[in-house]
């Protein structure tokens, strides 16, 4: 079998999607008061940093940014091969904040479930919103994103790859077919 | 990285990559211990039995807290309150415990090799919390973690270990661990406490403390085990303290930024003077703090991918 690689979004496409998401976040939250961004390691963390930049370009405010590692909250400990655990880095209190959780690809929803459990162990946010670059469907849990870069119906055996450069800036999104 | 070991029986069985991976994993778990809610659901539904045939406060508590912070159910069994005093053999005790389906048994035993004996006979994972004069892997790992924290690295450092080398499982695990991670190890102690041939494990042997600690980056002092063999191997604790105890003046022979470590419990005035034990170079309570994170990493790594592990 040969893998087929199709470009879904290029650099500019990603940038436009993130700009739109940043505007939607500001509209829904009526500005940046109490707003914080938390990216899911690693891709989500990189995208959250991009969103932080976009928000400051629009509003002139640098909103707090953190990253969360969900390994300790996963539900597949016994059957998983890769045991690497990353570090959670959130240096601000989450209580009474509007948290925008950021990830690159939304698939089964299990990662988001784990991330929400991890967030709630760190404090009690007023609410948690979900921003996603690519929603590829196939949800296994009742989870719905609030901000979507691109809806992309996929087959289960396809893969979505978000490519980042050395500086962690997103470069392109690819769909891989086996 | 894929972490294959199902049991943690000794540092000798682990590769440098595996040791570094354990330390890196512990780094991530350390943050949990400073949170307000010190618990993650990682090992929810797993049962860990702490089977301690020897007295222990620090290690047992540390393993128990590590298990609880990972949401595992932990049960402690100590020899004095168990069926061992009624004459049951180790294997029978273990088989009975296994019938209750634990996932991990953490064991301390006075016989060297007792953990491996169990690991070969049981289906669950076994973690060695100290077996006789053989190994004490979690102690060596928390020592390495502490050295890395204070020195920023392990590779290229020189570490002196001083005390009753013969009867110390901490020394053996530390020699393996530090060597694999690239440090040089020196050992020192009275002749009666230096086993012949120990240099073959990869260390330099000294008969006096002064030469051993000159220009080292780290001094690890061992406890004189008064309740065990220790007492009969030296004329008196006063004499031992004079020649092999660490005080301020002797510590000046080490590098100015050298750290002082001790696996505890300390005999103040014997192997460590109170001034050194409480001095700015001591990292002894840091070792205890790191012990919880390192043991969380060990429990997590033996439980992770368990359905894929076959020994």
Short mmCIF file of C-alpha atoms in Angstrom, two decimals:
data_model
loop_
_atom_site.label_atom_id
_atom_site.label_comp_id
_atom_site.label_asym_id
_atom_site.label_seq_id
_atom_site.Cartn_x
_atom_site.Cartn_y
_atom_site.Cartn_z
CA UNK A 1 0.00 0.00 0.00
CA UNK A 2 1.22 3.44 -0.82
CA UNK A 3 0.29 6.42 1.29
CA UNK A 4 -1.29 9.33 -0.51
CA UNK A 5 -0.68 12.79 0.95
CA UNK A 6 -3.08 15.64 0.13
CA UNK A 7 -2.63 19.21 1.32
CA UNK A 8 -5.79 20.48 3.02
CA UNK A 9 -4.59 23.87 4.28
CA UNK A 10 -1.44 25.82 3.54
CA UNK A 11 0.30 28.39 5.72
CA UNK A 12 -2.05 31.23 4.70
CA UNK A 13 -5.12 29.03 5.07
CA UNK A 14 -4.17 28.14 8.63
CA UNK A 15 -3.44 31.77 9.43
CA UNK A 16 -6.86 32.89 8.12
CA UNK A 17 -8.64 30.15 10.06
CA UNK A 18 -6.85 31.16 13.27
CA UNK A 19 -7.63 34.86 12.70
CA UNK A 20 -11.32 34.01 12.32
CA UNK A 21 -11.24 31.84 15.47
CA UNK A 22 -9.57 34.69 17.39
CA UNK A 23 -12.40 37.06 16.33
CA UNK A 24 -15.03 34.50 17.29
CA UNK A 25 -13.42 34.02 20.71
CA UNK A 26 -13.43 37.78 21.31
CA UNK A 27 -17.02 38.13 20.13
CA UNK A 28 -18.31 35.32 22.29
CA UNK A 29 -16.37 36.36 25.41
CA UNK A 30 -16.95 40.11 24.86
CA UNK A 31 -13.23 40.88 24.95
CA UNK A 32 -10.32 39.37 26.83
CA UNK A 33 -11.37 39.83 30.43
CA UNK A 34 -10.90 36.58 32.41
CA UNK A 35 -9.91 34.86 29.18
CA UNK A 36 -7.08 32.29 29.21
CA UNK A 37 -5.75 29.91 26.57
CA UNK A 38 -4.68 26.34 27.34
CA UNK A 39 -3.15 24.26 24.57
CA UNK A 40 -3.00 20.47 24.64
CA UNK A 41 0.59 19.32 24.23
CA UNK A 42 2.15 19.41 21.76
CA UNK A 43 0.30 20.57 18.62
CA UNK A 44 -2.46 22.30 20.60
CA UNK A 45 0.15 24.14 22.64
CA UNK A 46 1.76 25.54 19.47
CA UNK A 47 -1.62 26.61 18.07
CA UNK A 48 -2.61 28.24 21.37
CA UNK A 49 0.56 30.36 21.14
CA UNK A 50 -0.50 31.43 17.62
CA UNK A 51 -3.96 32.33 18.89
CA UNK A 52 -2.40 34.36 21.71
CA UNK A 53 -0.47 36.33 19.07
CA UNK A 54 -3.63 36.89 16.96
CA UNK A 55 -5.63 38.05 20.00
CA UNK A 56 -2.95 40.56 20.96
CA UNK A 57 -2.81 41.87 17.37
CA UNK A 58 -6.56 42.50 17.46
CA UNK A 59 -7.09 43.66 21.06
CA UNK A 60 -3.61 44.69 22.21
CA UNK A 61 -3.88 42.40 25.24
CA UNK A 62 -1.64 39.40 25.90
CA UNK A 63 -3.92 36.76 27.40
CA UNK A 64 -2.41 34.15 29.75
CA UNK A 65 -1.24 31.02 27.96
CA UNK A 66 -0.63 27.54 29.39
CA UNK A 67 -0.06 24.03 28.12
CA UNK A 68 -1.55 20.85 29.49
CA UNK A 69 -0.31 17.27 29.18
CA UNK A 70 -3.09 14.71 29.28
CA UNK A 71 -1.06 11.48 29.52
CA UNK A 72 -1.89 10.94 33.19
CA UNK A 73 -5.60 11.22 32.37
CA UNK A 74 -5.76 8.83 29.42
CA UNK A 75 -8.03 5.78 29.52
CA UNK A 76 -5.74 3.33 27.71
CA UNK A 77 -2.85 2.81 30.18
CA UNK A 78 -2.77 -0.98 29.91
CA UNK A 79 -2.77 -1.17 26.11
CA UNK A 80 -0.52 1.76 25.28
CA UNK A 81 3.07 1.39 24.13
CA UNK A 82 4.36 4.92 24.37
CA UNK A 83 4.60 5.88 28.03
CA UNK A 84 6.18 9.29 27.70
CA UNK A 85 4.65 11.88 30.05
CA UNK A 86 4.99 15.57 29.28
CA UNK A 87 4.73 18.43 31.72
CA UNK A 88 1.73 20.59 32.42
CA UNK A 89 2.68 24.26 32.57
CA UNK A 90 -0.12 26.53 33.76
CA UNK A 91 1.20 29.38 35.88
CA UNK A 92 -2.07 31.17 36.61
CA UNK A 93 -5.14 30.20 38.64
CA UNK A 94 -7.98 28.71 36.60
CA UNK A 95 -10.74 29.60 39.06
CA UNK A 96 -13.43 31.94 37.62
CA UNK A 97 -11.65 32.07 34.24
CA UNK A 98 -13.03 31.49 30.76
CA UNK A 99 -10.73 28.78 29.48
CA UNK A 100 -10.31 28.21 25.76
CA UNK A 101 -8.89 24.74 25.32
CA UNK A 102 -6.95 24.44 22.04
CA UNK A 103 -6.05 21.33 20.05
CA UNK A 104 -4.99 20.71 16.46
CA UNK A 105 -7.23 17.80 15.44
CA UNK A 106 -10.53 16.68 16.98
CA UNK A 107 -11.22 12.99 16.38
CA UNK A 108 -12.79 10.61 18.94
CA UNK A 109 -13.04 13.28 21.64
CA UNK A 110 -11.17 11.14 24.19
CA UNK A 111 -8.25 13.56 24.38
CA UNK A 112 -10.66 16.43 25.13
CA UNK A 113 -12.36 14.37 27.86
CA UNK A 114 -8.95 13.74 29.45
CA UNK A 115 -7.96 17.40 29.10
CA UNK A 116 -11.17 18.60 30.77
CA UNK A 117 -10.58 16.23 33.70
CA UNK A 118 -7.00 17.47 33.96
CA UNK A 119 -8.12 21.13 33.90
CA UNK A 120 -10.76 20.63 36.58
CA UNK A 121 -8.16 19.03 38.88
CA UNK A 122 -6.22 22.30 38.69
CA UNK A 123 -9.10 24.64 39.53
CA UNK A 124 -12.70 25.51 38.79
CA UNK A 125 -13.01 27.58 35.59
CA UNK A 126 -16.24 29.52 34.94
CA UNK A 127 -16.45 27.68 31.65
CA UNK A 128 -14.36 25.68 29.20
CA UNK A 129 -14.60 26.34 25.46
CA UNK A 130 -13.00 24.25 22.75
CA UNK A 131 -11.07 25.57 19.75
CA UNK A 132 -9.96 23.11 17.07
CA UNK A 133 -8.05 23.57 13.82
CA UNK A 134 -9.43 20.46 12.09
CA UNK A 135 -12.58 18.57 13.06
CA UNK A 136 -12.37 15.20 11.33
CA UNK A 137 -15.47 13.59 12.86
CA UNK A 138 -15.83 10.04 14.31
CA UNK A 139 -16.68 11.19 17.84
CA UNK A 140 -16.91 8.47 20.49
CA UNK A 141 -17.98 10.87 23.25
CA UNK A 142 -20.57 13.67 23.37
CA UNK A 143 -18.07 16.48 22.75
CA UNK A 144 -18.62 19.44 20.43
CA UNK A 145 -16.13 22.19 19.54
CA UNK A 146 -17.02 25.89 19.93
CA UNK A 147 -14.53 27.16 17.35
CA UNK A 148 -13.55 25.17 14.25
CA UNK A 149 -10.87 26.03 11.70
CA UNK A 150 -12.07 23.53 9.12
CA UNK A 151 -14.61 20.69 9.09
CA UNK A 152 -13.12 17.75 7.26
CA UNK A 153 -15.14 14.53 7.00
CA UNK A 154 -12.65 11.64 6.90
CA UNK A 155 -12.58 7.88 6.73
CA UNK A 156 -11.37 6.11 9.87
CA UNK A 157 -8.24 4.78 8.21
CA UNK A 158 -7.16 8.24 7.06
CA UNK A 159 -4.79 10.40 9.08
CA UNK A 160 -4.55 14.14 9.58
CA UNK A 161 -1.09 15.61 9.98
CA UNK A 162 -0.44 19.18 11.08
CA UNK A 163 3.08 20.24 10.22
CA UNK A 164 4.98 22.76 12.34
CA UNK A 165 8.33 24.39 11.60
CA UNK A 166 11.32 24.71 13.97
CA UNK A 167 9.75 27.78 15.63
CA UNK A 168 6.52 25.80 16.22
CA UNK A 169 4.59 27.87 13.66
CA UNK A 170 2.02 25.79 11.75
CA UNK A 171 2.98 25.29 8.08
CA UNK A 172 0.38 23.01 6.54
CA UNK A 173 -2.33 20.43 7.16
CA UNK A 174 -2.21 17.15 5.24
CA UNK A 175 -4.65 14.30 4.79
CA UNK A 176 -2.92 10.91 4.57
CA UNK A 177 -4.66 7.99 2.83
CA UNK A 178 -3.29 4.48 3.13
CA UNK B 1 9.73 5.55 24.38
CA UNK B 2 8.62 1.96 24.96
CA UNK B 3 9.42 0.88 28.51
CA UNK B 4 9.61 -2.90 28.53
CA UNK B 5 10.52 -3.97 32.09
CA UNK B 6 7.55 -5.52 33.88
CA UNK B 7 9.40 -5.62 37.19
CA UNK B 8 11.89 -3.27 38.83
CA UNK B 9 14.24 -5.67 40.61
CA UNK B 10 17.52 -3.83 40.38
CA UNK B 11 19.38 -1.06 38.57
CA UNK B 12 21.72 -3.68 37.12
CA UNK B 13 18.96 -4.92 34.78
CA UNK B 14 18.17 -1.44 33.41
CA UNK B 15 19.86 0.37 30.54
CA UNK B 16 21.08 3.97 30.68
CA UNK B 17 18.19 4.92 28.36
CA UNK B 18 15.66 3.29 30.67
CA UNK B 19 17.17 5.00 33.72
CA UNK B 20 17.05 8.40 32.02
CA UNK B 21 13.49 7.74 30.90
CA UNK B 22 12.47 6.97 34.50
CA UNK B 23 14.08 10.22 35.69
CA UNK B 24 12.40 12.24 32.92
CA UNK B 25 9.04 10.67 33.75
CA UNK B 26 9.54 11.53 37.43
CA UNK B 27 10.16 15.13 36.38
CA UNK B 28 6.60 15.30 35.03
CA UNK B 29 5.11 13.66 38.12
CA UNK B 30 6.92 16.02 40.49
CA UNK B 31 4.58 18.88 39.63
CA UNK B 32 1.57 16.98 41.00
CA UNK B 33 3.10 16.94 44.49
CA UNK B 34 2.98 20.74 44.67
CA UNK B 35 -0.65 21.09 43.56
CA UNK B 36 -3.52 21.75 45.88
CA UNK B 37 -5.26 18.60 44.66
CA UNK B 38 -2.41 16.10 44.70
CA UNK B 39 -4.04 13.35 42.71
CA UNK B 40 -4.27 12.19 39.12
CA UNK B 41 -6.39 9.24 37.91
CA UNK B 42 -3.56 7.44 36.09
CA UNK B 43 -3.65 4.16 38.07
CA UNK B 44 -7.33 4.21 38.97
CA UNK B 45 -8.61 0.73 39.68
CA UNK B 46 -5.14 -0.79 40.16
CA UNK B 47 -4.21 -2.43 43.43
CA UNK B 48 -0.73 -2.07 44.89
CA UNK B 49 0.36 -4.15 47.88
CA UNK B 50 3.30 -2.90 49.93
CA UNK B 51 4.72 -6.09 51.37
CA UNK B 52 7.33 -5.10 53.92
CA UNK B 53 9.21 -7.83 55.78
CA UNK B 54 11.60 -5.27 57.27
CA UNK B 55 10.96 -2.11 59.22
CA UNK B 56 10.67 0.97 57.04
CA UNK B 57 9.05 4.36 57.48
CA UNK B 58 10.38 6.50 54.66
CA UNK B 59 10.33 4.02 51.79
CA UNK B 60 6.98 2.48 52.70
CA UNK B 61 5.29 5.84 53.22
CA UNK B 62 6.84 7.16 50.03
CA UNK B 63 5.57 4.20 47.96
CA UNK B 64 2.17 4.44 49.62
CA UNK B 65 1.82 8.16 48.89
CA UNK B 66 3.08 7.60 45.33
CA UNK B 67 0.41 4.96 44.73
CA UNK B 68 -2.34 7.06 46.30
CA UNK B 69 -1.46 10.17 44.28
CA UNK B 70 -1.85 8.06 41.15
CA UNK B 71 -5.28 6.92 42.41
CA UNK B 72 -4.26 3.29 42.92
CA UNK B 73 -5.61 1.40 45.94
CA UNK B 74 -2.68 0.71 48.23
CA UNK B 75 -2.57 -1.88 50.99
CA UNK B 76 0.27 -2.23 53.48
CA UNK B 77 1.36 -5.51 54.97
CA UNK B 78 4.19 -5.55 57.46
CA UNK B 79 5.90 -8.67 58.74
CA UNK B 80 5.14 -8.08 62.38
CA UNK B 81 1.39 -8.08 61.79
CA UNK B 82 1.25 -10.78 59.11
CA UNK B 83 1.15 -14.53 58.86
CA UNK B 84 4.96 -14.61 58.53
CA UNK B 85 5.15 -14.68 62.31
CA UNK B 86 2.88 -17.73 62.15
CA UNK B 87 5.43 -19.62 60.08
CA UNK B 88 4.15 -19.21 56.52
CA UNK B 89 6.78 -19.36 53.76
CA UNK B 90 7.45 -16.39 51.49
CA UNK B 91 6.04 -18.22 48.49
CA UNK B 92 2.82 -19.16 50.31
CA UNK B 93 2.37 -15.61 51.54
CA UNK B 94 2.88 -14.29 48.02
CA UNK B 95 0.56 -16.85 46.38
CA UNK B 96 -2.17 -15.96 48.86
CA UNK B 97 -1.74 -12.28 48.11
CA UNK B 98 -1.75 -13.00 44.40
CA UNK B 99 -5.09 -14.77 44.74
CA UNK B 100 -6.53 -11.35 45.59
CA UNK B 101 -5.36 -10.03 42.18
CA UNK B 102 -3.04 -7.13 42.96
CA UNK B 103 -1.41 -5.41 39.96
CA UNK B 104 1.88 -4.51 41.63
CA UNK B 105 3.62 -5.86 44.72
CA UNK B 106 6.21 -3.54 46.24
CA UNK B 107 8.43 -5.67 48.46
CA UNK B 108 11.16 -5.21 51.01
CA UNK B 109 12.83 -8.32 52.40
CA UNK B 110 15.97 -9.11 54.39
CA UNK B 111 17.05 -11.83 51.94
CA UNK B 112 18.99 -10.76 48.83
CA UNK B 113 17.15 -11.98 45.74
CA UNK B 114 13.76 -12.33 47.44
CA UNK B 115 12.13 -9.95 44.93
CA UNK B 116 13.42 -11.86 41.92
CA UNK B 117 12.24 -15.11 43.54
CA UNK B 118 8.72 -13.69 43.70
CA UNK B 119 8.83 -12.07 40.28
CA UNK B 120 9.51 -15.49 38.73
CA UNK B 121 6.54 -17.05 40.47
CA UNK B 122 3.84 -14.39 40.30
CA UNK B 123 1.86 -12.94 37.42
CA UNK B 124 1.81 -9.38 38.79
CA UNK B 125 4.63 -6.83 38.64
CA UNK B 126 7.17 -6.77 41.46
CA UNK B 127 9.00 -3.61 42.53
CA UNK B 128 12.02 -4.05 44.78
CA UNK B 129 11.94 -1.71 47.78
CA UNK B 130 15.18 -3.15 49.15
CA UNK B 131 16.27 -6.79 49.30
CA UNK B 132 18.95 -7.79 51.78
CA UNK B 133 22.40 -6.61 50.73
CA UNK B 134 21.49 -6.71 47.04
CA UNK B 135 19.73 -3.63 45.63
CA UNK B 136 17.49 -0.71 46.49
CA UNK B 137 16.67 0.63 43.03
CA UNK B 138 14.16 3.34 43.96
CA UNK B 139 16.70 4.89 46.36
CA UNK B 140 19.42 5.01 43.69
CA UNK B 141 16.97 6.58 41.25
CA UNK B 142 15.85 9.27 43.68
CA UNK B 143 19.52 9.95 44.45
CA UNK B 144 20.27 10.33 40.74
CA UNK B 145 17.19 12.53 40.33
CA UNK B 146 18.36 14.75 43.21
CA UNK B 147 21.91 15.01 41.84
CA UNK B 148 20.52 15.97 38.44
CA UNK B 149 18.26 18.57 40.06
CA UNK B 150 21.08 20.28 41.99
CA UNK B 151 23.96 19.77 39.56
CA UNK B 152 22.06 19.95 36.29
CA UNK B 153 23.68 16.72 35.07
CA UNK B 154 25.13 13.41 36.22
CA UNK B 155 27.54 12.70 33.38
CA UNK B 156 31.10 13.66 34.30
CA UNK B 157 30.51 14.16 38.04
CA UNK B 158 32.42 12.44 40.84
CA UNK B 159 30.41 11.02 43.74
CA UNK B 160 31.87 9.68 47.00
CA UNK B 161 29.89 7.14 49.03
CA UNK B 162 31.07 6.65 52.62
CA UNK B 163 30.10 4.14 55.28
CA UNK B 164 29.27 0.44 55.66
CA UNK B 165 29.75 -0.56 52.04
CA UNK B 166 29.49 -4.32 52.66
CA UNK B 167 25.98 -4.33 54.03
CA UNK B 168 24.55 -1.53 51.93
CA UNK B 169 22.11 -2.24 49.11
CA UNK B 170 21.97 1.52 48.55
CA UNK B 171 25.64 1.49 47.54
CA UNK B 172 25.28 -1.34 45.05
CA UNK B 173 22.29 0.25 43.32
CA UNK B 174 24.02 3.62 43.31
CA UNK B 175 27.24 2.27 41.81
CA UNK B 176 25.29 0.67 38.94
CA UNK B 177 23.11 3.72 38.44
CA UNK B 178 25.83 6.40 38.58
CA UNK B 179 28.16 4.40 36.36
CA UNK B 180 25.49 3.88 33.72
CA UNK B 181 24.69 7.59 33.77
CA UNK B 182 28.34 8.55 33.34
CA UNK B 183 29.47 9.56 36.85
CA UNK B 184 32.61 8.37 38.63
CA UNK B 185 32.06 6.64 41.97
CA UNK B 186 34.45 6.54 44.93
CA UNK B 187 33.74 4.51 48.03
CA UNK B 188 35.28 4.73 51.48
CA UNK B 189 34.81 3.08 54.85
CA UNK B 190 36.64 1.14 57.54
CA UNK B 191 38.43 -2.00 56.26
CA UNK B 192 35.88 -4.18 58.04
CA UNK B 193 33.10 -2.58 56.02
CA UNK B 194 34.72 -2.75 52.57
CA UNK B 195 33.98 -5.99 50.72
CA UNK B 196 36.96 -7.37 48.76
CA UNK B 197 36.51 -7.06 45.00
CA UNK B 198 33.92 -4.26 45.13
CA UNK B 199 36.03 -2.22 42.68
CA UNK B 200 34.92 -4.66 39.98
CA UNK B 201 31.47 -3.07 40.10
CA UNK B 202 33.09 0.11 38.83
CA UNK B 203 34.35 2.28 41.68
CA UNK B 204 37.54 3.54 43.25
CA UNK B 205 38.17 2.33 46.82
CA UNK B 206 39.59 4.53 49.59
CA UNK B 207 40.57 3.70 53.15
CA UNK B 208 40.06 7.19 54.47
CA UNK B 209 37.39 9.81 54.13
CA UNK B 210 39.69 12.74 53.37
CA UNK B 211 41.14 11.26 50.18
CA UNK B 212 37.77 9.98 49.05
CA UNK B 213 35.94 13.29 49.20
CA UNK B 214 38.68 15.54 47.86
CA UNK B 215 37.22 17.60 44.96
CA UNK B 216 34.07 15.51 44.61
CA UNK B 217 30.75 17.01 43.44
CA UNK B 218 28.62 14.98 45.79
CA UNK B 219 29.13 13.18 49.11
CA UNK B 220 26.74 10.41 50.00
CA UNK B 221 26.95 9.38 53.64
CA UNK B 222 25.53 6.02 54.71
CA UNK B 223 23.94 5.19 58.02
CA UNK B 224 25.80 3.01 60.46
CA UNK B 225 23.23 0.30 61.01
CA UNK B 226 23.42 0.02 64.76
CA UNK B 227 20.57 -2.49 64.88
CA UNK B 228 22.34 -4.81 62.45
CA UNK B 229 25.85 -6.05 61.79
CA UNK B 230 27.24 -2.51 61.86
CA UNK B 231 27.86 -2.33 65.55
CA UNK B 232 30.29 -5.27 65.76
CA UNK B 233 32.47 -4.14 62.83
CA UNK B 234 33.80 -0.99 64.48
CA UNK B 235 35.35 -0.47 67.94
CA UNK B 236 32.93 2.31 68.84
CA UNK B 237 30.65 4.83 67.16
CA UNK B 238 32.87 7.58 68.59
CA UNK B 239 35.89 6.20 66.82
CA UNK B 240 33.90 5.71 63.63
CA UNK B 241 32.71 9.28 63.80
CA UNK B 242 36.26 10.57 64.26
CA UNK B 243 37.56 8.83 61.14
CA UNK B 244 34.54 8.50 58.88
CA UNK B 245 32.04 11.05 60.14
CA UNK B 246 31.55 14.13 57.97
CA UNK B 247 31.99 17.49 59.65
CA UNK B 248 32.41 21.01 58.34
CA UNK B 249 36.20 20.90 58.21
CA UNK B 250 36.30 17.67 56.18
CA UNK B 251 33.54 18.83 53.87
CA UNK B 252 35.79 21.73 52.79
CA UNK B 253 37.94 19.16 50.97
CA UNK B 254 35.10 18.56 48.52
CA UNK B 255 34.24 21.09 45.82
CA UNK B 256 32.80 24.29 47.33
CA UNK B 257 29.43 23.61 45.70
CA UNK B 258 29.37 19.89 46.58
CA UNK B 259 26.08 18.52 47.84
CA UNK B 260 25.68 16.23 50.86
CA UNK B 261 23.24 13.35 50.66
CA UNK B 262 22.03 10.68 53.08
CA UNK B 263 19.43 7.93 52.53
CA UNK B 264 18.17 8.39 56.11
CA UNK B 265 17.54 7.95 58.92
CA UNK B 266 20.54 10.01 60.08
CA UNK B 267 22.55 9.15 63.16
CA UNK B 268 23.42 12.71 64.13
CA UNK B 269 26.92 12.97 65.54
CA UNK B 270 27.93 9.58 64.06
CA UNK B 271 28.19 9.73 60.26
CA UNK B 272 27.08 13.38 59.97
CA UNK B 273 27.72 16.27 62.30
CA UNK B 274 24.64 18.31 63.06
CA UNK B 275 26.20 21.37 61.43
CA UNK B 276 26.62 19.49 58.13
CA UNK B 277 23.27 17.72 58.41
CA UNK B 278 21.51 21.07 58.68
CA UNK B 279 24.02 23.02 56.59
CA UNK B 280 23.48 24.77 53.26
CA UNK B 281 25.05 21.94 51.26
CA UNK B 282 22.66 19.24 52.50
CA UNK B 283 19.91 18.10 50.13
CA UNK B 284 18.59 15.33 52.36
CA UNK B 285 14.98 16.49 52.53
CA UNK B 286 15.10 17.13 48.78
CA UNK B 287 15.90 13.44 48.38
CA UNK B 288 12.81 12.52 50.40
CA UNK B 289 10.63 14.90 48.38
CA UNK B 290 11.95 13.53 45.09
CA UNK B 291 11.40 9.97 46.34
CA UNK B 292 7.64 10.31 45.88
CA UNK B 293 7.94 11.55 42.27
CA UNK B 294 10.45 8.83 41.35
CA UNK B 295 8.25 6.10 42.85
CA UNK B 296 5.21 7.48 41.02
CA UNK B 297 7.21 7.15 37.81
CA UNK B 298 8.21 3.56 38.62
CA UNK B 299 4.65 2.46 39.45
CA UNK B 300 3.33 4.19 36.33
CA UNK B 301 5.95 2.66 34.05
CA UNK B 302 5.53 -0.94 35.24
CA UNK B 303 1.72 -0.63 35.01
CA UNK B 304 1.74 1.14 31.63
CA UNK B 305 1.33 -1.11 28.62
CA UNK B 306 0.99 -4.08 30.98
CA UNK B 307 -1.12 -6.02 28.49
CA UNK B 308 1.77 -5.84 26.03
CA UNK B 309 4.46 -6.94 28.48
CA UNK B 310 5.42 -10.57 28.73
CA UNK B 311 8.49 -11.48 30.68
#
